[in-house]
XYZ file of C-alpha atoms in Angstrom:
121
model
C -16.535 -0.834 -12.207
C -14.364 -2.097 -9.546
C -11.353 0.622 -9.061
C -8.287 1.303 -6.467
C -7.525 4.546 -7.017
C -3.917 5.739 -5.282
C -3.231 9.261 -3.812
C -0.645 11.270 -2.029
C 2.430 10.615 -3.747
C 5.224 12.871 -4.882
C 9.071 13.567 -3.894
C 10.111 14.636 -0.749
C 13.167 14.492 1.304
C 15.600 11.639 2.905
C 14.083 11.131 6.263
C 10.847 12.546 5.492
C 7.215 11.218 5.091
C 4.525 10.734 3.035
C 1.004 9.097 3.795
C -0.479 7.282 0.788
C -4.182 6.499 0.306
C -5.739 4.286 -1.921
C -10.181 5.022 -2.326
C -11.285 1.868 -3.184
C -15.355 1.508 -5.719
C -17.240 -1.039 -6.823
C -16.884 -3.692 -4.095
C -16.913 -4.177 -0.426
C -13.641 -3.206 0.539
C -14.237 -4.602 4.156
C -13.941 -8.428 3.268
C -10.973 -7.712 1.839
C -6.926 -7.646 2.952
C -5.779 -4.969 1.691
C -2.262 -4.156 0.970
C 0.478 -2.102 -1.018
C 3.352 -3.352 -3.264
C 6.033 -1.258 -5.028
C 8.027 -1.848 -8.045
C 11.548 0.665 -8.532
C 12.752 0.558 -11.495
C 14.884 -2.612 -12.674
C 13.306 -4.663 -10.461
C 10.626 -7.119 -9.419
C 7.167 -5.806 -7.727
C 7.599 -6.082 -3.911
C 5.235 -6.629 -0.922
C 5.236 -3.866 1.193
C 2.508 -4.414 3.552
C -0.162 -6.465 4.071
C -3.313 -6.032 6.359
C -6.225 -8.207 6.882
C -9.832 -7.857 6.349
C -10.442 -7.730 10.055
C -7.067 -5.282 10.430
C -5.494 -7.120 13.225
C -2.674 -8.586 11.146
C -0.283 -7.219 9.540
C 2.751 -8.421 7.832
C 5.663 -5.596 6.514
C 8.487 -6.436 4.590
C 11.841 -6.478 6.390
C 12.850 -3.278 4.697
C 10.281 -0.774 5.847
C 9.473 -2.407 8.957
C 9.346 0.212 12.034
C 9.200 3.074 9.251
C 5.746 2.556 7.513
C 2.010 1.524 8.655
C -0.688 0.337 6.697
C -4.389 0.940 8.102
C -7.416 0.877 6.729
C -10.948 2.809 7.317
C -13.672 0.384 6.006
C -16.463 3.127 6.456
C -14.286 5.470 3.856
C -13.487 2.279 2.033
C -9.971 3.439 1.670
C -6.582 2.145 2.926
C -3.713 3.946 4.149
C -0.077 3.607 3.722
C 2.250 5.891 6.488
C 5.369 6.144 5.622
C 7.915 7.795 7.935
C 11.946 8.441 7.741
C 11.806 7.568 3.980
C 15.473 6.603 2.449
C 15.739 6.739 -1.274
C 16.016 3.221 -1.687
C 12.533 3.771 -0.904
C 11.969 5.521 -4.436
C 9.668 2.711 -6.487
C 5.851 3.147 -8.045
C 3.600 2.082 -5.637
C 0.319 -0.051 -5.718
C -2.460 -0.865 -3.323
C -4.274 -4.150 -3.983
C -7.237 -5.992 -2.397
C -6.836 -9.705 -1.914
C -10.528 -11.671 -1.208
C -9.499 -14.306 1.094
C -9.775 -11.919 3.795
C -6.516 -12.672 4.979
C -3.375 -12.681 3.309
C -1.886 -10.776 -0.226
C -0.648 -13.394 -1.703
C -3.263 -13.600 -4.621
C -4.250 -10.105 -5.220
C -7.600 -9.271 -7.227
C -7.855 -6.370 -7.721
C -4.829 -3.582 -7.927
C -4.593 0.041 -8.342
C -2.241 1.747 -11.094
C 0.026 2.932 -9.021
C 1.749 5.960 -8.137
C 5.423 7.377 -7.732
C 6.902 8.170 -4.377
C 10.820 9.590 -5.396
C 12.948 9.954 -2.264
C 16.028 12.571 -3.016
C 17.896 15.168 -1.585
């Protein structure tokens, strides 16, 4: 019954932004880090961001650092990924997770199925 269900995806322009949600069911998201990982296509699945249960830290990866946000609203049990002046390098299936240590994404328990975010002109 547990679920991470992704939202808000789609193609848009170089420079442009999306906001991605993720609804999470079937467990308490608020003990959990939550976080967001992308995979283009050729290539390994990334960390993208990572924020912990208590939403005071937050780790990006280098390449999206300054351009996208992660938050999370424990009441809507959902999590939030901003992303702002998107580059098509950008372009990858995306996945929010929930990790139960509370504190880190390194071990991720639970994951969503994804969905595409295409960045083209």
């Amino acid at each position: 019954q547990l679920q991470l269900v992704e939202s808000g995806g789609g193609l848009v322009q170089p420079g442009g932004s999306l906001r991605l949600s993720c609804a999470a069911s079937g467990f308490t998201l608020k003990y959990y880090a939550v976080g967001w990982f992308r995979q283009a296509p050729g290539k390994e699945r990334e960390a993208v961001a990572c924020m912990s249960a208590s939403g005071f830290n937050t780790t990006y990866a280098d390449s999206v650092k300054d351009r996208f946000t992660i938050s999370r609203d424990d009441t809507k049990m959902t999590t939030y990924l901003q992303m702002d002046n998107l580059k098509p390098e950008d372009t990858a299936i995306y996945y929010c997770a929930a990790d139960s240590d509370g504190s880190t994404c390194l071990l991720v328990d639970h994951w969503g199925r994804g969905i595409q975010v295409t960045v083209s002109s």
